[in-house]
Amino acid sequence: MKRIGMLTSGGDCQALNAAMRGVVKSLSNCLSDLEIYGFLDGFRGLIYGDYRMLSGRDFSGILTKGGTILGSSRTPFKTLDEPGDDGINKVEAMKKNYRDLSLDCLVILGGNGSHKTANRLREEGLNIVTLPKTIDNDLYGTDMTFGFQSAVDIATGAIDCIHTTADSHRRIFIVEIMGHKTGWLTLNAGMAGGADIILIPEIPYEMDKIINAIEERDRKGSKFTILAVAEGALSKDRAALSKREFKELMKDYPYPSVSYEIADEIRKRTDREVRVTVPGHMQRGGSPCPYDRVFASRLGAEAGKLIAEEEYGFMVGIRNREIVKVPLAEVAGKLKTLDPGASIVKEAKLLGISFGD
Ligand code: F6P
């Protein structure tokens, strides 16, 4: 008999349900007796003891369902030791609820912030197994996170749609893609969608280089230019600022996001018509793509096996196409950024894509 808690934390993504289904299917095949406690809305559910008892039936028919049947929310790691408005000690409350329910293990599906909290709970003595979710693909210790490929599909679809209208109107288009700190999604969707200029946080841009790339395309007779811009794209000047200086500067920032600022600059310097499209949270929505369904199911299956064998304190990830277990202590607090010298960047440049650098 095992009692398993489960929660989904942070920004949602596709295949969260597929992953949970994988865990439960695998566990049910390994163990004869299983109780599942689903905590609602992320760590909040564990803090306040807000849970639902779930059975195998709850996980039936959800392989293709977007979102999360448990709901999600953000409990920032940096606020973990600050009492909430109600004065509650969050870490102690989570430990108490775990112990009161006599859980054998807590399965956490989360991204970067959630992995810091997961590791903290491990240090506090809880048995934890995690699964790497996020459309950003920025979780350390795994080659890929689930949700990423589905988001690449959606962002690519947005760029595909923009191509035809950009061509008709001879316009410059900016498609802003999610990813505040890393450019995995923008680079992959940008290449898949045939973007001409790709701007990502890891490769700070210079406005002059962007203008040169546009003018070069004009000279060659191209009717339009498409820029795939990560929401966290940074100019060289801003990348050189300290965190505090950057925060100060952004206080009076007059644009909704960096894409609108770049659009304004291009308009001023080229006299061309520029439009901005922001697919936004669409990138996290809808049914997972087939790759993510298989990937999340594989991760879930291995997580179930680990729990049945009482191997705790790991994130289940993928390396070199094999599913692996990675100690949580190795994962927590580290961001997987895109190396500007990576071969994919070199290949993109060989294709003539400008990074504005
Ligand atoms: O972490 C996933 C993500 O979608 C990022 O790409 C994005 O910057 C952020 O979450 C948006 O967060 P929220 O859903 O809180 O607006």
mmCIF file of C-alpha atoms and ligand atoms in Angstrom:
data_model
loop_
_atom_site.group_PDB
_atom_site.id
_atom_site.type_symbol
_atom_site.label_atom_id
_atom_site.label_comp_id
_atom_site.label_asym_id
_atom_site.label_seq_id
_atom_site.Cartn_x
_atom_site.Cartn_y
_atom_site.Cartn_z
ATOM 1 C CA MET A 1 0.000 0.000 0.000
ATOM 2 C CA LYS A 2 1.298 3.440 -0.935
ATOM 3 C CA ARG A 3 -0.150 6.907 -0.398
ATOM 4 C CA ILE A 4 0.947 9.336 -3.074
ATOM 5 C CA GLY A 5 0.401 13.091 -3.157
ATOM 6 C CA MET A 6 0.489 14.908 -6.478
ATOM 7 C CA LEU A 7 0.503 18.557 -7.519
ATOM 8 C CA THR A 8 1.142 20.749 -10.556
ATOM 9 C CA SER A 9 2.859 24.062 -9.862
ATOM 10 C CA GLY A 10 3.794 27.240 -11.763
ATOM 11 C CA GLY A 11 2.683 28.251 -15.246
ATOM 12 C CA ASP A 12 0.772 25.397 -16.839
ATOM 13 C CA CYS A 13 1.730 23.735 -20.115
ATOM 14 C CA GLN A 14 0.575 20.967 -22.384
ATOM 15 C CA ALA A 15 0.926 17.306 -21.294
ATOM 16 C CA LEU A 16 0.657 17.867 -17.524
ATOM 17 C CA ASN A 17 -2.332 15.518 -17.518
ATOM 18 C CA ALA A 18 -0.553 13.017 -19.772
ATOM 19 C CA ALA A 19 2.373 12.954 -17.330
ATOM 20 C CA MET A 20 0.136 12.425 -14.263
ATOM 21 C CA ARG A 21 -1.758 9.692 -16.110
ATOM 22 C CA GLY A 22 1.598 8.035 -16.853
ATOM 23 C CA VAL A 23 2.590 8.081 -13.163
ATOM 24 C CA VAL A 24 -0.720 6.589 -12.028
ATOM 25 C CA LYS A 25 -0.850 3.921 -14.760
ATOM 26 C CA SER A 26 2.695 2.850 -14.026
ATOM 27 C CA LEU A 27 2.144 2.809 -10.240
ATOM 28 C CA SER A 28 -1.096 0.850 -10.601
ATOM 29 C CA ASN A 29 0.776 -1.773 -12.581
ATOM 30 C CA CYS A 30 3.601 -1.955 -10.029
ATOM 31 C CA LEU A 31 1.527 -1.879 -6.817
ATOM 32 C CA SER A 32 -1.663 -3.656 -5.751
ATOM 33 C CA ASP A 33 -2.863 -0.934 -3.394
ATOM 34 C CA LEU A 34 -2.624 2.787 -4.056
ATOM 35 C CA GLU A 35 -4.142 5.965 -2.642
ATOM 36 C CA ILE A 36 -3.737 9.200 -4.596
ATOM 37 C CA TYR A 37 -4.157 12.648 -3.052
ATOM 38 C CA GLY A 38 -4.383 15.415 -5.645
ATOM 39 C CA PHE A 39 -3.469 18.819 -4.140
ATOM 40 C CA LEU A 40 -5.344 21.652 -5.824
ATOM 41 C CA ASP A 41 -3.748 24.743 -7.390
ATOM 42 C CA GLY A 42 -0.113 23.887 -6.832
ATOM 43 C CA PHE A 43 1.711 24.234 -3.494
ATOM 44 C CA ARG A 44 -1.240 26.269 -2.242
ATOM 45 C CA GLY A 45 -3.219 23.020 -1.963
ATOM 46 C CA LEU A 46 -0.453 21.383 0.059
ATOM 47 C CA ILE A 47 -0.083 24.431 2.324
ATOM 48 C CA TYR A 48 -3.803 24.617 3.107
ATOM 49 C CA GLY A 49 -4.590 20.884 2.964
ATOM 50 C CA ASP A 50 -6.847 21.425 -0.028
ATOM 51 C CA TYR A 51 -6.916 18.093 -1.847
ATOM 52 C CA ARG A 52 -9.095 15.558 -3.640
ATOM 53 C CA MET A 53 -8.848 11.802 -3.354
ATOM 54 C CA LEU A 54 -8.368 10.503 -6.859
ATOM 55 C CA SER A 55 -8.821 7.097 -8.414
ATOM 56 C CA GLY A 56 -7.580 5.536 -11.647
ATOM 57 C CA ARG A 57 -10.825 6.706 -13.279
ATOM 58 C CA ASP A 58 -9.837 10.372 -12.794
ATOM 59 C CA PHE A 59 -6.817 9.770 -15.003
ATOM 60 C CA SER A 60 -8.733 8.049 -17.763
ATOM 61 C CA GLY A 61 -9.339 10.066 -20.970
ATOM 62 C CA ILE A 62 -6.903 12.861 -20.063
ATOM 63 C CA LEU A 63 -3.931 11.948 -22.266
ATOM 64 C CA THR A 64 -4.909 14.557 -24.837
ATOM 65 C CA LYS A 65 -6.402 17.142 -22.464
ATOM 66 C CA GLY A 66 -4.582 20.492 -22.092
ATOM 67 C CA GLY A 67 -4.172 22.345 -18.762
ATOM 68 C CA THR A 68 -4.095 20.387 -15.507
ATOM 69 C CA ILE A 69 -6.948 18.553 -13.790
ATOM 70 C CA LEU A 70 -5.452 19.699 -10.454
ATOM 71 C CA GLY A 71 -5.149 23.406 -11.274
ATOM 72 C CA SER A 72 -1.930 25.354 -10.806
ATOM 73 C CA SER A 73 -0.599 28.526 -9.209
ATOM 74 C CA ARG A 74 2.697 30.179 -8.418
ATOM 75 C CA THR A 75 4.145 30.140 -4.885
ATOM 76 C CA PRO A 76 7.421 32.023 -5.417
ATOM 77 C CA PHE A 77 10.354 30.278 -3.745
ATOM 78 C CA LYS A 78 11.668 33.572 -2.365
ATOM 79 C CA THR A 79 8.444 34.008 -0.378
ATOM 80 C CA LEU A 80 8.492 30.485 1.066
ATOM 81 C CA ASP A 81 9.845 31.596 4.432
ATOM 82 C CA GLU A 82 7.712 34.749 4.624
ATOM 83 C CA PRO A 83 4.445 34.156 6.465
ATOM 84 C CA GLY A 84 1.360 34.617 4.261
ATOM 85 C CA ASP A 85 -1.332 37.270 5.003
ATOM 86 C CA ASP A 86 -2.850 34.720 7.373
ATOM 87 C CA GLY A 87 0.488 34.331 9.214
ATOM 88 C CA ILE A 88 0.879 30.711 8.120
ATOM 89 C CA ASN A 89 4.359 29.154 8.010
ATOM 90 C CA LYS A 90 4.228 27.647 4.508
ATOM 91 C CA VAL A 91 7.030 25.103 4.847
ATOM 92 C CA GLU A 92 5.777 23.809 8.220
ATOM 93 C CA ALA A 93 2.197 23.665 6.890
ATOM 94 C CA MET A 94 3.291 21.592 3.878
ATOM 95 C CA LYS A 95 5.262 19.218 6.101
ATOM 96 C CA LYS A 96 2.336 18.857 8.488
ATOM 97 C CA ASN A 97 -0.188 18.069 5.768
ATOM 98 C CA TYR A 98 2.187 15.556 4.181
ATOM 99 C CA ARG A 99 2.674 13.844 7.564
ATOM 100 C CA ASP A 100 -0.993 14.048 8.642
ATOM 101 C CA LEU A 101 -1.980 12.193 5.463
ATOM 102 C CA SER A 102 0.856 9.672 6.027
ATOM 103 C CA LEU A 103 2.045 10.179 2.462
ATOM 104 C CA ASP A 104 4.829 7.946 1.186
ATOM 105 C CA CYS A 105 5.802 10.348 -1.565
ATOM 106 C CA LEU A 106 4.875 13.644 -3.181
ATOM 107 C CA VAL A 107 5.012 13.926 -6.986
ATOM 108 C CA ILE A 108 5.603 17.511 -8.137
ATOM 109 C CA LEU A 109 5.209 18.581 -11.752
ATOM 110 C CA GLY A 110 6.924 21.929 -12.122
ATOM 111 C CA GLY A 111 9.461 24.245 -13.700
ATOM 112 C CA ASN A 112 12.414 26.136 -12.264
ATOM 113 C CA GLY A 113 10.855 27.806 -9.237
ATOM 114 C CA SER A 114 8.895 24.681 -8.314
ATOM 115 C CA HIS A 115 12.074 22.613 -8.388
ATOM 116 C CA LYS A 116 13.661 24.912 -5.815
ATOM 117 C CA THR A 117 10.678 24.350 -3.532
ATOM 118 C CA ALA A 118 10.691 20.613 -4.283
ATOM 119 C CA ASN A 119 14.337 20.423 -3.267
ATOM 120 C CA ARG A 120 13.642 22.404 -0.096
ATOM 121 C CA LEU A 121 10.912 19.933 0.853
ATOM 122 C CA ARG A 122 13.340 17.078 0.168
ATOM 123 C CA GLU A 123 15.860 18.745 2.505
ATOM 124 C CA GLU A 124 13.090 18.993 5.104
ATOM 125 C CA GLY A 125 12.741 15.191 4.972
ATOM 126 C CA LEU A 126 9.842 14.638 2.539
ATOM 127 C CA ASN A 127 10.034 11.935 -0.150
ATOM 128 C CA ILE A 128 9.858 13.787 -3.455
ATOM 129 C CA VAL A 129 9.848 12.798 -7.131
ATOM 130 C CA THR A 130 9.487 15.512 -9.778
ATOM 131 C CA LEU A 131 8.703 15.813 -13.466
ATOM 132 C CA PRO A 132 10.048 18.673 -15.646
ATOM 133 C CA LYS A 133 7.335 20.807 -17.214
ATOM 134 C CA THR A 134 7.539 24.160 -18.968
ATOM 135 C CA ILE A 135 7.177 25.528 -22.467
ATOM 136 C CA ASP A 136 10.438 27.431 -21.847
ATOM 137 C CA ASN A 137 12.639 24.273 -21.849
ATOM 138 C CA ASP A 138 14.927 26.033 -19.380
ATOM 139 C CA LEU A 139 15.123 23.407 -16.655
ATOM 140 C CA TYR A 140 18.625 22.216 -15.844
ATOM 141 C CA GLY A 141 19.397 18.487 -15.851
ATOM 142 C CA THR A 142 17.125 17.460 -18.704
ATOM 143 C CA ASP A 143 17.597 17.885 -22.454
ATOM 144 C CA MET A 144 13.930 18.725 -22.778
ATOM 145 C CA THR A 145 10.877 19.579 -20.713
ATOM 146 C CA PHE A 146 7.369 18.512 -21.666
ATOM 147 C CA GLY A 147 5.161 21.286 -23.055
ATOM 148 C CA PHE A 148 8.078 22.671 -25.057
ATOM 149 C CA GLN A 149 7.428 20.832 -28.329
ATOM 150 C CA SER A 150 3.697 21.642 -28.197
ATOM 151 C CA ALA A 151 4.511 25.321 -27.689
ATOM 152 C CA VAL A 152 7.002 25.202 -30.579
ATOM 153 C CA ASP A 153 4.146 23.889 -32.765
ATOM 154 C CA ILE A 154 1.832 26.749 -31.758
ATOM 155 C CA ALA A 155 4.441 29.507 -32.053
ATOM 156 C CA THR A 156 5.509 28.113 -35.437
ATOM 157 C CA GLY A 157 1.869 28.138 -36.555
ATOM 158 C CA ALA A 158 1.670 31.820 -35.608
ATOM 159 C CA ILE A 159 4.749 32.661 -37.694
ATOM 160 C CA ASP A 160 3.367 30.581 -40.596
ATOM 161 C CA CYS A 161 0.142 32.603 -40.566
ATOM 162 C CA ILE A 162 2.046 35.879 -40.431
ATOM 163 C CA HIS A 163 4.100 34.913 -43.505
ATOM 164 C CA THR A 164 1.211 35.171 -45.942
ATOM 165 C CA THR A 165 -0.114 38.498 -44.670
ATOM 166 C CA ALA A 166 3.413 39.969 -44.403
ATOM 167 C CA ASP A 167 3.973 38.994 -48.038
ATOM 168 C CA SER A 168 0.653 40.498 -49.219
ATOM 169 C CA HIS A 169 1.303 43.850 -47.548
ATOM 170 C CA ARG A 170 5.089 44.071 -47.896
ATOM 171 C CA ARG A 171 5.304 44.623 -44.160
ATOM 172 C CA ILE A 172 7.799 43.962 -41.426
ATOM 173 C CA PHE A 173 6.318 41.720 -38.750
ATOM 174 C CA ILE A 174 7.481 40.970 -35.237
ATOM 175 C CA VAL A 175 6.133 37.805 -33.629
ATOM 176 C CA GLU A 176 6.793 37.907 -29.889
ATOM 177 C CA ILE A 177 7.364 34.497 -28.384
ATOM 178 C CA MET A 178 7.306 33.494 -24.709
ATOM 179 C CA GLY A 179 10.526 33.072 -22.753
ATOM 180 C CA HIS A 180 11.666 35.776 -20.337
ATOM 181 C CA LYS A 181 15.061 34.325 -19.549
ATOM 182 C CA THR A 182 15.835 31.857 -22.327
ATOM 183 C CA GLY A 183 15.364 31.662 -26.086
ATOM 184 C CA TRP A 184 14.779 27.925 -26.701
ATOM 185 C CA LEU A 185 11.198 28.434 -27.834
ATOM 186 C CA THR A 186 11.922 31.494 -29.961
ATOM 187 C CA LEU A 187 14.915 29.920 -31.673
ATOM 188 C CA ASN A 188 13.125 26.677 -32.508
ATOM 189 C CA ALA A 189 9.835 28.263 -33.597
ATOM 190 C CA GLY A 190 11.754 30.980 -35.435
ATOM 191 C CA MET A 191 13.739 28.426 -37.438
ATOM 192 C CA ALA A 192 10.691 26.222 -38.034
ATOM 193 C CA GLY A 193 8.667 29.220 -39.208
ATOM 194 C CA GLY A 194 11.431 30.632 -41.425
ATOM 195 C CA ALA A 195 11.943 33.867 -39.468
ATOM 196 C CA ASP A 196 14.612 36.155 -40.931
ATOM 197 C CA ILE A 197 15.757 37.686 -37.649
ATOM 198 C CA ILE A 198 15.686 35.903 -34.266
ATOM 199 C CA LEU A 199 16.289 37.797 -31.030
ATOM 200 C CA ILE A 200 16.836 35.862 -27.800
ATOM 201 C CA PRO A 201 17.964 36.854 -24.270
ATOM 202 C CA GLU A 202 21.205 34.856 -24.536
ATOM 203 C CA ILE A 203 22.389 36.838 -27.600
ATOM 204 C CA PRO A 204 21.965 40.568 -26.901
ATOM 205 C CA TYR A 205 21.132 42.549 -30.025
ATOM 206 C CA GLU A 206 22.255 45.840 -31.544
ATOM 207 C CA MET A 207 19.582 47.911 -33.282
ATOM 208 C CA ASP A 208 22.012 48.827 -36.078
ATOM 209 C CA LYS A 209 22.513 45.146 -36.913
ATOM 210 C CA ILE A 210 18.749 44.569 -37.079
ATOM 211 C CA ILE A 211 18.321 47.525 -39.447
ATOM 212 C CA ASN A 212 21.222 46.275 -41.594
ATOM 213 C CA ALA A 213 19.617 42.840 -41.863
ATOM 214 C CA ILE A 214 16.275 44.372 -42.929
ATOM 215 C CA GLU A 215 17.915 46.684 -45.488
ATOM 216 C CA GLU A 216 19.961 43.816 -46.862
ATOM 217 C CA ARG A 217 16.752 41.834 -47.436
ATOM 218 C CA ASP A 218 15.161 44.881 -49.105
ATOM 219 C CA ARG A 219 18.180 45.213 -51.413
ATOM 220 C CA LYS A 220 17.830 41.562 -52.409
ATOM 221 C CA GLY A 221 14.194 42.169 -53.314
ATOM 222 C CA SER A 222 12.451 40.486 -50.362
ATOM 223 C CA LYS A 223 8.949 41.832 -49.892
ATOM 224 C CA PHE A 224 8.823 41.353 -46.140
ATOM 225 C CA THR A 225 10.882 40.579 -43.063
ATOM 226 C CA ILE A 226 9.771 38.488 -40.106
ATOM 227 C CA LEU A 227 11.385 38.831 -36.699
ATOM 228 C CA ALA A 228 10.866 36.183 -34.009
ATOM 229 C CA VAL A 229 11.535 38.043 -30.765
ATOM 230 C CA ALA A 230 11.675 36.430 -27.326
ATOM 231 C CA GLU A 231 9.729 38.394 -24.722
ATOM 232 C CA GLY A 232 13.008 38.614 -22.770
ATOM 233 C CA ALA A 233 15.186 39.758 -25.692
ATOM 234 C CA LEU A 234 17.780 42.317 -24.576
ATOM 235 C CA SER A 235 19.815 44.976 -26.331
ATOM 236 C CA LYS A 236 23.584 44.928 -25.741
ATOM 237 C CA ASP A 237 23.313 48.135 -23.693
ATOM 238 C CA ARG A 238 20.703 46.667 -21.377
ATOM 239 C CA ALA A 239 22.489 43.351 -21.041
ATOM 240 C CA ALA A 240 25.481 45.297 -19.644
ATOM 241 C CA LEU A 241 23.397 46.788 -16.802
ATOM 242 C CA SER A 242 23.329 45.392 -13.282
ATOM 243 C CA LYS A 243 20.054 43.842 -12.114
ATOM 244 C CA ARG A 244 19.289 46.947 -10.059
ATOM 245 C CA GLU A 245 20.085 49.390 -12.888
ATOM 246 C CA PHE A 246 17.911 47.346 -15.250
ATOM 247 C CA LYS A 247 14.989 47.351 -12.796
ATOM 248 C CA GLU A 248 15.321 51.093 -12.339
ATOM 249 C CA LEU A 249 15.325 51.703 -16.098
ATOM 250 C CA MET A 250 12.274 49.511 -16.656
ATOM 251 C CA LYS A 251 10.216 51.439 -14.060
ATOM 252 C CA ASP A 252 9.222 54.043 -16.637
ATOM 253 C CA TYR A 253 9.335 51.779 -19.664
ATOM 254 C CA PRO A 254 6.748 53.182 -22.091
ATOM 255 C CA TYR A 255 6.093 50.025 -24.168
ATOM 256 C CA PRO A 256 3.944 46.969 -23.412
ATOM 257 C CA SER A 257 6.965 44.786 -24.256
ATOM 258 C CA VAL A 258 10.332 44.849 -26.034
ATOM 259 C CA SER A 259 8.771 43.945 -29.407
ATOM 260 C CA TYR A 260 6.865 47.257 -29.510
ATOM 261 C CA GLU A 261 10.041 49.184 -28.760
ATOM 262 C CA ILE A 262 11.918 47.381 -31.558
ATOM 263 C CA ALA A 263 8.957 47.990 -33.913
ATOM 264 C CA ASP A 264 9.063 51.709 -33.099
ATOM 265 C CA GLU A 265 12.797 51.899 -33.799
ATOM 266 C CA ILE A 266 12.429 50.052 -37.122
ATOM 267 C CA ARG A 267 9.577 52.371 -38.144
ATOM 268 C CA LYS A 268 11.659 55.470 -37.358
ATOM 269 C CA ARG A 269 14.765 54.200 -39.119
ATOM 270 C CA THR A 270 13.303 52.525 -42.222
ATOM 271 C CA ASP A 271 10.008 54.294 -42.821
ATOM 272 C CA ARG A 272 8.479 50.832 -43.338
ATOM 273 C CA GLU A 273 5.162 49.559 -42.007
ATOM 274 C CA VAL A 274 5.721 47.362 -38.947
ATOM 275 C CA ARG A 275 3.225 45.209 -37.050
ATOM 276 C CA VAL A 276 3.581 43.254 -33.805
ATOM 277 C CA THR A 277 1.792 39.971 -33.072
ATOM 278 C CA VAL A 278 1.847 38.400 -29.608
ATOM 279 C CA PRO A 279 0.440 34.839 -29.443
ATOM 280 C CA GLY A 280 0.970 34.967 -25.636
ATOM 281 C CA HIS A 281 -0.643 32.280 -23.495
ATOM 282 C CA MET A 282 -1.995 30.497 -26.573
ATOM 283 C CA GLN A 283 1.474 28.947 -26.588
ATOM 284 C CA ARG A 284 0.678 27.126 -23.338
ATOM 285 C CA GLY A 285 -2.811 26.054 -24.305
ATOM 286 C CA GLY A 286 -4.632 23.269 -26.059
ATOM 287 C CA SER A 287 -3.922 19.621 -26.558
ATOM 288 C CA PRO A 288 -0.326 18.336 -26.289
ATOM 289 C CA CYS A 289 1.365 17.394 -29.569
ATOM 290 C CA PRO A 290 2.109 13.690 -30.154
ATOM 291 C CA TYR A 291 5.766 14.126 -29.143
ATOM 292 C CA ASP A 292 4.769 15.565 -25.759
ATOM 293 C CA ARG A 293 2.140 12.854 -25.190
ATOM 294 C CA VAL A 294 4.768 10.157 -25.650
ATOM 295 C CA PHE A 295 7.478 12.040 -23.762
ATOM 296 C CA ALA A 296 5.306 12.930 -20.753
ATOM 297 C CA SER A 297 3.967 9.350 -20.636
ATOM 298 C CA ARG A 298 7.521 7.977 -20.622
ATOM 299 C CA LEU A 299 8.527 10.355 -17.816
ATOM 300 C CA GLY A 300 5.413 9.444 -15.836
ATOM 301 C CA ALA A 301 6.000 5.720 -16.317
ATOM 302 C CA GLU A 302 9.572 5.964 -15.006
ATOM 303 C CA ALA A 303 8.464 8.159 -12.089
ATOM 304 C CA GLY A 304 5.922 5.470 -11.124
ATOM 305 C CA LYS A 305 8.666 2.843 -11.195
ATOM 306 C CA LEU A 306 10.961 4.975 -9.014
ATOM 307 C CA ILE A 307 8.214 5.469 -6.433
ATOM 308 C CA ALA A 308 7.345 1.753 -6.404
ATOM 309 C CA GLU A 309 11.023 1.046 -5.754
ATOM 310 C CA GLU A 310 11.129 3.776 -3.059
ATOM 311 C CA GLU A 311 13.805 5.779 -4.823
ATOM 312 C CA TYR A 312 13.126 9.365 -3.844
ATOM 313 C CA GLY A 313 14.779 12.762 -4.269
ATOM 314 C CA PHE A 314 14.963 12.706 -8.064
ATOM 315 C CA MET A 315 13.690 14.573 -11.086
ATOM 316 C CA VAL A 316 12.887 12.245 -13.981
ATOM 317 C CA GLY A 317 14.288 13.792 -17.175
ATOM 318 C CA ILE A 318 15.731 12.882 -20.541
ATOM 319 C CA ARG A 319 19.353 12.824 -21.678
ATOM 320 C CA ASN A 320 20.524 11.604 -25.064
ATOM 321 C CA ARG A 321 17.029 10.254 -25.752
ATOM 322 C CA GLU A 322 17.057 8.033 -22.631
ATOM 323 C CA ILE A 323 14.860 8.678 -19.610
ATOM 324 C CA VAL A 324 17.084 9.258 -16.573
ATOM 325 C CA LYS A 325 16.795 10.156 -12.889
ATOM 326 C CA VAL A 326 18.653 13.294 -11.813
ATOM 327 C CA PRO A 327 19.238 14.157 -8.119
ATOM 328 C CA LEU A 328 17.034 17.112 -7.194
ATOM 329 C CA ALA A 329 19.967 18.807 -5.484
ATOM 330 C CA GLU A 330 21.695 18.988 -8.892
ATOM 331 C CA VAL A 331 18.683 20.561 -10.602
ATOM 332 C CA ALA A 332 17.387 23.113 -8.122
ATOM 333 C CA GLY A 333 18.231 26.755 -8.716
ATOM 334 C CA LYS A 334 19.982 26.285 -12.060
ATOM 335 C CA LEU A 335 18.729 27.690 -15.334
ATOM 336 C CA LYS A 336 19.427 25.887 -18.630
ATOM 337 C CA THR A 337 20.263 28.715 -21.006
ATOM 338 C CA LEU A 338 21.032 28.464 -24.690
ATOM 339 C CA ASP A 339 24.748 28.602 -25.430
ATOM 340 C CA PRO A 340 25.321 31.367 -28.024
ATOM 341 C CA GLY A 341 28.097 29.156 -29.440
ATOM 342 C CA ALA A 342 25.799 26.100 -29.789
ATOM 343 C CA SER A 343 25.773 24.408 -33.168
ATOM 344 C CA ILE A 344 22.078 25.228 -33.732
ATOM 345 C CA VAL A 345 22.954 28.945 -33.552
ATOM 346 C CA LYS A 346 25.826 28.474 -36.014
ATOM 347 C CA GLU A 347 23.540 26.557 -38.385
ATOM 348 C CA ALA A 348 20.869 29.244 -38.147
ATOM 349 C CA LYS A 349 23.500 31.838 -39.056
ATOM 350 C CA LEU A 350 24.622 29.674 -42.007
ATOM 351 C CA LEU A 351 21.009 29.814 -43.192
ATOM 352 C CA GLY A 352 21.275 33.605 -43.197
ATOM 353 C CA ILE A 353 19.275 34.225 -40.037
ATOM 354 C CA SER A 354 20.385 37.357 -38.189
ATOM 355 C CA PHE A 355 20.554 37.407 -34.387
ATOM 356 C CA GLY A 356 21.176 41.142 -34.350
ATOM 357 C CA ASP A 357 24.637 40.531 -32.838
HETATM 358 O O1 F6P B 1 7.159 29.787 -17.587
HETATM 359 C C1 F6P B 1 6.250 29.709 -18.602
HETATM 360 C C2 F6P B 1 5.807 31.063 -19.056
HETATM 361 O O2 F6P B 1 4.776 30.893 -20.006
HETATM 362 C C3 F6P B 1 6.900 31.968 -19.620
HETATM 363 O O3 F6P B 1 7.240 31.671 -20.943
HETATM 364 C C4 F6P B 1 6.275 33.324 -19.450
HETATM 365 O O4 F6P B 1 7.255 34.324 -19.377
HETATM 366 C C5 F6P B 1 5.514 33.197 -18.174
HETATM 367 O O5 F6P B 1 5.274 31.808 -17.974
HETATM 368 C C6 F6P B 1 4.187 33.915 -18.142
HETATM 369 O O6 F6P B 1 3.679 33.826 -16.863
HETATM 370 P P1 F6P B 1 2.171 34.121 -16.451
HETATM 371 O O7 F6P B 1 1.353 32.947 -16.880
HETATM 372 O O8 F6P B 1 2.227 34.256 -14.982
HETATM 373 O O9 F6P B 1 1.742 35.355 -17.167
#
